[in-house]
Short mmCIF file of C-alpha atoms and ligand atoms in Angstrom, two decimals:
data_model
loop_
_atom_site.label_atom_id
_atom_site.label_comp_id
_atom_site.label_asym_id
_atom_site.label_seq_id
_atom_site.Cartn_x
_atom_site.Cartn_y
_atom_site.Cartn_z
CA UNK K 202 -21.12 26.40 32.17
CA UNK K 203 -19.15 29.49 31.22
CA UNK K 204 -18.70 30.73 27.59
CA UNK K 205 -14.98 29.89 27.62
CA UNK K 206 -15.46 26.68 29.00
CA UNK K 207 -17.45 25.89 25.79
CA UNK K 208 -14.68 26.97 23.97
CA UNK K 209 -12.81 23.52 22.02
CA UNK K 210 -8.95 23.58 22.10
CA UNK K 211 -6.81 22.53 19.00
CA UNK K 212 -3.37 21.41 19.55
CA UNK K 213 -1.14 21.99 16.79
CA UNK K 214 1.95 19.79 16.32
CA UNK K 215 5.24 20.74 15.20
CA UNK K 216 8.45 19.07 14.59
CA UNK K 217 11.26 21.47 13.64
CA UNK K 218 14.68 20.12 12.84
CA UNK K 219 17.13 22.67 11.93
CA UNK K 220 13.86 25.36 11.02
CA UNK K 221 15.81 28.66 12.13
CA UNK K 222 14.50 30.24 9.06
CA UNK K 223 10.88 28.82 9.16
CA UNK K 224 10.42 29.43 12.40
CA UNK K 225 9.14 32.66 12.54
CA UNK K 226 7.20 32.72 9.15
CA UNK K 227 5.63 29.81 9.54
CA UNK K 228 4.24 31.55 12.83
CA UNK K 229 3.61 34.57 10.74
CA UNK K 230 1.82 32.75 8.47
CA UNK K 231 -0.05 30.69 10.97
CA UNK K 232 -1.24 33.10 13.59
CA UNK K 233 -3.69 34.93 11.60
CA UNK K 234 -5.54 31.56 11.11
CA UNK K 235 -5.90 31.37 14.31
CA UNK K 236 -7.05 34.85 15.03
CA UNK K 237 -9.44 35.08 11.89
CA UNK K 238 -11.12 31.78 11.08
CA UNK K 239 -10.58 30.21 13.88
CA UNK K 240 -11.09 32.60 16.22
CA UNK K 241 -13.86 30.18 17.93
CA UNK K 242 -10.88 28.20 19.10
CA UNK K 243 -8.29 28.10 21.45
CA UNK K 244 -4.85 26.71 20.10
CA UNK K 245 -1.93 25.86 21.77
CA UNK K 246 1.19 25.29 19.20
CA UNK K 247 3.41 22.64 20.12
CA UNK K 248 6.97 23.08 18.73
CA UNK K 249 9.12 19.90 19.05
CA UNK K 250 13.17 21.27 18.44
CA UNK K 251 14.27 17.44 17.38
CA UNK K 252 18.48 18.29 18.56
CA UNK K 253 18.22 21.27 15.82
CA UNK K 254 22.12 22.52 15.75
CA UNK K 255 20.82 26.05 14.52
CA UNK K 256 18.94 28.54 15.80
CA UNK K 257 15.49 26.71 15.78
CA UNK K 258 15.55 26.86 19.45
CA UNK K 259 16.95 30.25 19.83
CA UNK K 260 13.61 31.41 17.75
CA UNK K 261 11.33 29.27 19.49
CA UNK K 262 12.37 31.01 22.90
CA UNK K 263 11.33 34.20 21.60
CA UNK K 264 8.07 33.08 19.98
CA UNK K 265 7.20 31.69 23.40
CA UNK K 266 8.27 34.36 25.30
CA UNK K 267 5.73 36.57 23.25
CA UNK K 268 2.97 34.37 22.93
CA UNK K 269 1.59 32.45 25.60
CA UNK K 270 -0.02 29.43 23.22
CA UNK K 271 3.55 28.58 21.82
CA UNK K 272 5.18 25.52 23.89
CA UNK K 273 7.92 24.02 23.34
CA UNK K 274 9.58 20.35 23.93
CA UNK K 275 13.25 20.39 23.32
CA UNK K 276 15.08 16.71 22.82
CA UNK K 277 18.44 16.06 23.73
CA UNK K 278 19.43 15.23 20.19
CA UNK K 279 17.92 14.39 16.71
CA UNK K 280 15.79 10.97 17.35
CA UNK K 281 13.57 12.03 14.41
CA UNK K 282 10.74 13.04 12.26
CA UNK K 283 8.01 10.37 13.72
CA UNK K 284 9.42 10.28 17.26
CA UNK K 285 9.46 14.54 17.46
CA UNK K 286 5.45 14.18 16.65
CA UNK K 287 5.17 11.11 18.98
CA UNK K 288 6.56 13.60 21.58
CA UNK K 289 4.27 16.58 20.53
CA UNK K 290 1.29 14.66 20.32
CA UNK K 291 1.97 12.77 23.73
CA UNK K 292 2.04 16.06 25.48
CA UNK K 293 -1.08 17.71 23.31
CA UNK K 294 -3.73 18.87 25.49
CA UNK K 295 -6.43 19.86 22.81
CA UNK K 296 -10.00 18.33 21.63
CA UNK K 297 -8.48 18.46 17.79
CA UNK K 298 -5.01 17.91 17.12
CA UNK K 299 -3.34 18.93 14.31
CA UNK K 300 0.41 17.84 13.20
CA UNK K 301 2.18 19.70 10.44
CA UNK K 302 5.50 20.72 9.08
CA UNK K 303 7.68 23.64 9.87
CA UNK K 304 8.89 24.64 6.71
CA UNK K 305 5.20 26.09 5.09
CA UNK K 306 5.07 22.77 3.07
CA UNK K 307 2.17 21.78 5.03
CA UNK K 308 0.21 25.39 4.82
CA UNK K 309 -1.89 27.07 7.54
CA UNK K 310 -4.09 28.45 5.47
CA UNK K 311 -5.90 24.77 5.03
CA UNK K 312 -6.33 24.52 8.65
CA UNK K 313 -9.79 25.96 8.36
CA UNK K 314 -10.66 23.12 6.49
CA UNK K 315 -9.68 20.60 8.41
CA UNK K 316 -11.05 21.97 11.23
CA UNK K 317 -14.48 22.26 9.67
CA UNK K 318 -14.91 18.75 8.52
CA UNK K 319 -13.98 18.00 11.81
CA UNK K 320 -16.62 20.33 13.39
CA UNK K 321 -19.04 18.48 11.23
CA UNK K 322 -17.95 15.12 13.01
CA UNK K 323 -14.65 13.66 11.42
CA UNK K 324 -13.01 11.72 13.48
CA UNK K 325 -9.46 11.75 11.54
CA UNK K 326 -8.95 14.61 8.42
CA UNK K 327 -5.99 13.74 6.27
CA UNK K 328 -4.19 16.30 4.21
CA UNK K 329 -4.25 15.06 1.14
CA UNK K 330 -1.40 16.03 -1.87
CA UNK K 331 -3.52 16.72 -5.21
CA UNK K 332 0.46 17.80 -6.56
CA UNK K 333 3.69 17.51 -5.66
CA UNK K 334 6.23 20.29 -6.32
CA UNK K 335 9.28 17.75 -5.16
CA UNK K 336 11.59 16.40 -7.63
CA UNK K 337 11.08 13.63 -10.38
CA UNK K 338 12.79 11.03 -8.86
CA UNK K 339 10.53 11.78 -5.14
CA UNK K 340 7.22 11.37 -7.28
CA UNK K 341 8.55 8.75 -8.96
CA UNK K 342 9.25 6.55 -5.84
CA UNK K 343 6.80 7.72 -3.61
CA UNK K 344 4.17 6.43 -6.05
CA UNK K 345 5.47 3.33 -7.06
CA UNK K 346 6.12 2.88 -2.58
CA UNK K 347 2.56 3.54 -1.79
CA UNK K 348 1.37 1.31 -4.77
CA UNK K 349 3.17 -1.32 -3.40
CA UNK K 350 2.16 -0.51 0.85
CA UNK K 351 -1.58 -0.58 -0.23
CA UNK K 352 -0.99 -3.87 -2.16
CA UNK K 353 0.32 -5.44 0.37
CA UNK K 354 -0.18 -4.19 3.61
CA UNK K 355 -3.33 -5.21 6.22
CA UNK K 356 -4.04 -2.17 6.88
CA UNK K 357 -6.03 0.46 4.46
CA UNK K 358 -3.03 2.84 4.46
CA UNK K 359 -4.48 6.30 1.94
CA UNK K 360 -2.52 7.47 -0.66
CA UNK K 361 -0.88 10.80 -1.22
CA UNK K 362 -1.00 11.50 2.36
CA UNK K 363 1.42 12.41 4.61
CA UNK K 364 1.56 13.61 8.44
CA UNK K 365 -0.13 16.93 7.91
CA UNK K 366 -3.79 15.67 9.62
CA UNK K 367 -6.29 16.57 12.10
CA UNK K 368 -7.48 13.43 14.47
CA UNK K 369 -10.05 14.20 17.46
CA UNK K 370 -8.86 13.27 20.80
CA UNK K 371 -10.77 9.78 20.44
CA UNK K 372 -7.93 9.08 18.21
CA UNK K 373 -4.94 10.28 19.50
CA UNK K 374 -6.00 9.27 23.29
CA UNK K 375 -6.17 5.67 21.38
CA UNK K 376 -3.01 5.90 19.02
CA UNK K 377 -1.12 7.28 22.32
CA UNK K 378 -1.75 3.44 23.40
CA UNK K 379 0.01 2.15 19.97
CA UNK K 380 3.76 1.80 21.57
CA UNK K 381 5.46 0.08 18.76
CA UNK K 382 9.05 1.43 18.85
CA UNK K 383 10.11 1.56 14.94
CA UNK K 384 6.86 4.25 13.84
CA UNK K 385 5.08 4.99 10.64
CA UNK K 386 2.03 7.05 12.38
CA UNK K 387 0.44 7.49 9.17
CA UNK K 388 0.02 3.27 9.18
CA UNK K 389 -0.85 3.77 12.62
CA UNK K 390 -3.70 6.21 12.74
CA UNK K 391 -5.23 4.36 9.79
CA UNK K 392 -5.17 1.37 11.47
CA UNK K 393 -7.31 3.16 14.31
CA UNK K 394 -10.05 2.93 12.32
CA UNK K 395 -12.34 5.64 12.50
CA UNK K 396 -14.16 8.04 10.51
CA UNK K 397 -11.80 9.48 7.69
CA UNK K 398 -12.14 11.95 5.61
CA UNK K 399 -9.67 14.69 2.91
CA UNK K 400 -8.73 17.69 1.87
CA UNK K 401 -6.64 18.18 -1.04
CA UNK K 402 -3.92 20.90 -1.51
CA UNK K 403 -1.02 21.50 -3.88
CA UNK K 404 2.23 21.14 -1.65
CA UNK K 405 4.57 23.61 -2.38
CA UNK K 406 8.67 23.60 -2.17
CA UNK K 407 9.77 24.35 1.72
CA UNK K 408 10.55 28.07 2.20
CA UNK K 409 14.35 28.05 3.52
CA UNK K 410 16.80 25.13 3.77
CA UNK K 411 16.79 22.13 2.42
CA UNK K 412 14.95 18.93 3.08
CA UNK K 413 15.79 16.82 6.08
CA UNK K 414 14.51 13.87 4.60
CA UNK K 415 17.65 12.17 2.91
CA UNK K 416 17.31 8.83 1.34
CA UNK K 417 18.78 7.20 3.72
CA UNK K 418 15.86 8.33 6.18
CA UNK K 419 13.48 7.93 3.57
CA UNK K 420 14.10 4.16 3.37
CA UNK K 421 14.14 3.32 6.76
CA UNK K 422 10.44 5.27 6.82
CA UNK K 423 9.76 3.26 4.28
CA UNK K 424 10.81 0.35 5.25
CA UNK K 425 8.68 0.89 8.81
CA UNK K 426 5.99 1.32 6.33
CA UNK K 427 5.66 -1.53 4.82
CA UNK K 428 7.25 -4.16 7.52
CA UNK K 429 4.69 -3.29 10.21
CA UNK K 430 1.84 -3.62 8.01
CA UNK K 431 2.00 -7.23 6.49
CA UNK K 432 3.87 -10.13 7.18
CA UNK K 433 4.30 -10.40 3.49
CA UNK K 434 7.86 -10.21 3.26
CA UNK K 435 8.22 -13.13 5.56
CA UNK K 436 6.06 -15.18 3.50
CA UNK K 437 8.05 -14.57 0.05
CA UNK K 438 10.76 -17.66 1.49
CA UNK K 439 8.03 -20.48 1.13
CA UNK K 440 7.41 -19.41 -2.62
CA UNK K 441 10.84 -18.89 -3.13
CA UNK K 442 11.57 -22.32 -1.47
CA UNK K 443 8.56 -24.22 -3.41
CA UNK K 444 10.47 -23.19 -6.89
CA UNK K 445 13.77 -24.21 -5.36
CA UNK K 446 12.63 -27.71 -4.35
CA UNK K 447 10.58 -27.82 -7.71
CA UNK K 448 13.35 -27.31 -9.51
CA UNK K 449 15.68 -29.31 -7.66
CA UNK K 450 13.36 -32.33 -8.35
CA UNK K 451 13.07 -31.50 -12.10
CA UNK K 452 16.65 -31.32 -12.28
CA UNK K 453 16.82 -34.90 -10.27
CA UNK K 454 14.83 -36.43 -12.25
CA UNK K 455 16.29 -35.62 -15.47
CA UNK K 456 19.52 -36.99 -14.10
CA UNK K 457 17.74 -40.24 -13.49
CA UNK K 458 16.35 -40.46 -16.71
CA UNK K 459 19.74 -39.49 -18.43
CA UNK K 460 21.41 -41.94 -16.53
CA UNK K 461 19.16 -45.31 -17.48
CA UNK K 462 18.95 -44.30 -21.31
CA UNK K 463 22.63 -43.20 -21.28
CA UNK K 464 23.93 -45.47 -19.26
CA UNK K 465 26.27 -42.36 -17.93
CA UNK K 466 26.39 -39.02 -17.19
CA UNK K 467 26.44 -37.37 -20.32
CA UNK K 468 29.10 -35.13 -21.65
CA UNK K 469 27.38 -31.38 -20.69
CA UNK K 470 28.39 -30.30 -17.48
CA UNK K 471 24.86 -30.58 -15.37
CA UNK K 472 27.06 -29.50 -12.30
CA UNK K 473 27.95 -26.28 -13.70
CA UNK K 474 24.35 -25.51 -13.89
CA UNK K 475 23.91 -26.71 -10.68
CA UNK K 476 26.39 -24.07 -8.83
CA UNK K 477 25.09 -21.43 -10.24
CA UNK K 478 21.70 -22.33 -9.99
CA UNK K 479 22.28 -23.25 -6.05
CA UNK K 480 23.94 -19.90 -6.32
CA UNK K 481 21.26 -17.73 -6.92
CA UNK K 482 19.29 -19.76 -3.84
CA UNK K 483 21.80 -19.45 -1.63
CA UNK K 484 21.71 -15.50 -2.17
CA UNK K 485 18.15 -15.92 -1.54
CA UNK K 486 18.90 -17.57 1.77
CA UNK K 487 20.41 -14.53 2.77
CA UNK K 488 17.96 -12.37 1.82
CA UNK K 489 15.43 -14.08 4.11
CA UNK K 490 17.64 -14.48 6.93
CA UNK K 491 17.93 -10.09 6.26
CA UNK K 492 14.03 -10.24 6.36
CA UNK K 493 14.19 -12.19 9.42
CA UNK K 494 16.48 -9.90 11.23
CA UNK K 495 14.50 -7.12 10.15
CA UNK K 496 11.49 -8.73 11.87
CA UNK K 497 13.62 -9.93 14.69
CA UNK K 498 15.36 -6.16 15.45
CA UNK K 499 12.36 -4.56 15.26
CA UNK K 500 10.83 -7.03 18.21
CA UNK K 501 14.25 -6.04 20.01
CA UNK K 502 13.57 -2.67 19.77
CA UNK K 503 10.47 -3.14 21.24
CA UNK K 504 10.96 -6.03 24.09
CA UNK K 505 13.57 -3.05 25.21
CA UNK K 506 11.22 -0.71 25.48
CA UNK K 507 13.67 2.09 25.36
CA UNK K 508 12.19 5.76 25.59
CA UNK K 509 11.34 7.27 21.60
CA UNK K 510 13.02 9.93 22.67
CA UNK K 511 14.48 11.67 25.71
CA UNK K 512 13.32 15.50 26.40
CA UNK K 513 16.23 18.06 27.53
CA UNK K 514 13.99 20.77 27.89
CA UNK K 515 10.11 22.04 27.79
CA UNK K 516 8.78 25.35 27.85
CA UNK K 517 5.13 26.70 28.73
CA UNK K 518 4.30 23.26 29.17
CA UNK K 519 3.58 22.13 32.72
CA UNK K 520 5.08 19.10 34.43
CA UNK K 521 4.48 15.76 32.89
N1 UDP R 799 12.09 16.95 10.89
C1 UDP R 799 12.37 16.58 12.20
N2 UDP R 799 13.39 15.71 12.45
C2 UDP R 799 14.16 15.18 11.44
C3 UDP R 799 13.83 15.53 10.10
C4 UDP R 799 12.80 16.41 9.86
O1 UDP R 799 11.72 17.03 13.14
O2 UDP R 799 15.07 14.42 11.73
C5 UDP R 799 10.99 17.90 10.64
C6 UDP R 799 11.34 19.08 9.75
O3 UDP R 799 11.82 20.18 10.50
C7 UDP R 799 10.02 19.38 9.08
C8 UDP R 799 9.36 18.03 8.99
O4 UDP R 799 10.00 17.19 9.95
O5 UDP R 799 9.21 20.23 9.85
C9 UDP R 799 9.48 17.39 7.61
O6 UDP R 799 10.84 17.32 7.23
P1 UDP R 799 11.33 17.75 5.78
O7 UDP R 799 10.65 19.02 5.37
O8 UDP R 799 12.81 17.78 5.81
O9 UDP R 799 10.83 16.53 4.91
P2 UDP R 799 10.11 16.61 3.47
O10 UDP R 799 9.03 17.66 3.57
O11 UDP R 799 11.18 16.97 2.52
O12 UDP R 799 9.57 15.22 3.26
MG1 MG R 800 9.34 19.58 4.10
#
């Protein structure tokens, strides 16, 4: 075997979505990584343009036009964060394969790291935030969300992490095979299994722009989160229903009771309690039949079996 054939590959993974700024910094920042520590590796950097409607893609044609290891996928419109990785990491050719931000929140300069633990046999190296720079109310929710996913879900989801990881090809060839429609890859790839192991970093604020993560997108994440790891929600309606029919019987007998000693129904009005009492459970009614069709779109979804994305364009990449 030949010297370069030794050589490992890492595939680094890159959604950009509306990065015309970041673009060229973050490559700035990224390619003397690659040509200084890891220097025993060949990289390939795969952007993914998720329907950007600046000039992320005009910048990405000119980083790939100078340098060969930049390819790019190009979707026909905005399908997302999770499925603009998906799409990177389906086409990822490497033996380690990295994802991370465009916008420097996710830094280069860790890379190293990551690579070295998994060098030294990690199977899966997770990014880990020791600090947050985001804002109050971010911290705030993100920590009381992923107190309540590890409560509750199945899986052994860490904390504090995001998508900026390293998994070995063992791991993506296998998470590649996960082809649930509605994706949280960070539930995913722990549910793999595997070796796992951290690094920590501070995360600083993105360089240019602003986030694309609004809260409406931030609740549907979260929501993937925690409704394809447990069945938990499903299971709320049986304790809700035990107190109803609990109650119900209380309430019964107490009308019974009232009844033989007062030979009447007595002068407070028990129906008024009733009504707002079956009130309240017929709210909850609704909110399990939401639960439901949150269960029930999500199988949809995936029955369908739709595309997670459609590609418009790909550059130094060859045919699928
Ligand atoms: N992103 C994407 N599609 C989207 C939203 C975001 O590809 O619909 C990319 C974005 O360009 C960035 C990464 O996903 O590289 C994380 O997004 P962002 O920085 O807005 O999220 P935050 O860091 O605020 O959670
Ligand atoms: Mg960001």
């Amino acid at each position: 075997m030949s010297a370069s054939t030794m050589r490992k590959t890492i595939s680094i993974v890159v959604p950009a979505y509306n990065e015309q700024d970041n673009i060229l910094p973050f490559h700035e920042a990224l390619a003397p990584v690659l040509a200084g520590p890891l220097a025993a590796y060949d990289a390939e950097i795969i952007f993914v343009n998720d329907g950007s409607r600046d000039l992320t893609m005009a910048r990405l044609r000119e980083l790939a036009a100078r340098d060969p290891r930049v390819k790019i996928i190009s979707f026909s419109r905005n399908f997302g964060h999770q499925a603009a990785i998906t799409a990177g990491l389906d086409r990822a050719a490497g033996d380690a394969i990295v994802t991370m931000d465009s916008d420097l929140q996710d830094p280069p300069a860790l890379l190293p790291q990551l690579v070295e633990k998994w060098a030294a046999g990690t199977q899966i190296v997770y990014a880990r935030r020791s600090g947050r720079s985001d804002n109050a109310f971010k911290r705030i929710t993100a920590d009381l969300y992923y107190r309540l996913l590890t409560r509750v879900s199945d899986v052994d989801i860490p904390r504090q992490v995001g998508d900026f990881r390293l998994v070995d090809r063992v791991v993506l060839d296998n998470l590649i095979r996960l082809g649930e429609h509605a994706r949280y890859l960070r539930g995913m790839v722990a549910w793999l299994g595997f070796r796992h192991d951290f690094v920590d970093f501070e995360r600083p604020n993105r360089l240019h722009g602003e986030t694309h993560y609004p809260l409406r997108k931030m609740l549907k994440l979260a929501m993937d989160g925690l409704l394809n790891f447990t069945f938990m929600p499903l299971k709320i309606g049986f304790w809700v229903g035990l107190f109803s029919i609990l109650l119900s019987g209380a309430f019964l007998l107490y009308m019974i009771l009232d009844t033989l000693i007062h030979q009447q129904m007595n002068y407070y009005p028990l129906f008024k309690w009733l009504t707002v009492i079956l009130l309240g459970f017929v709210g909850a009614q609704f909110i399990f039949l939401w639960i439901l069709g949150e269960y029930i779109g999500r199988i949809y979804n995936d029955v369908r079996k739709r595309p997670l994305y459609v590609v418009g364009e790909e550059i130094n990449l060859p045919r699928p």
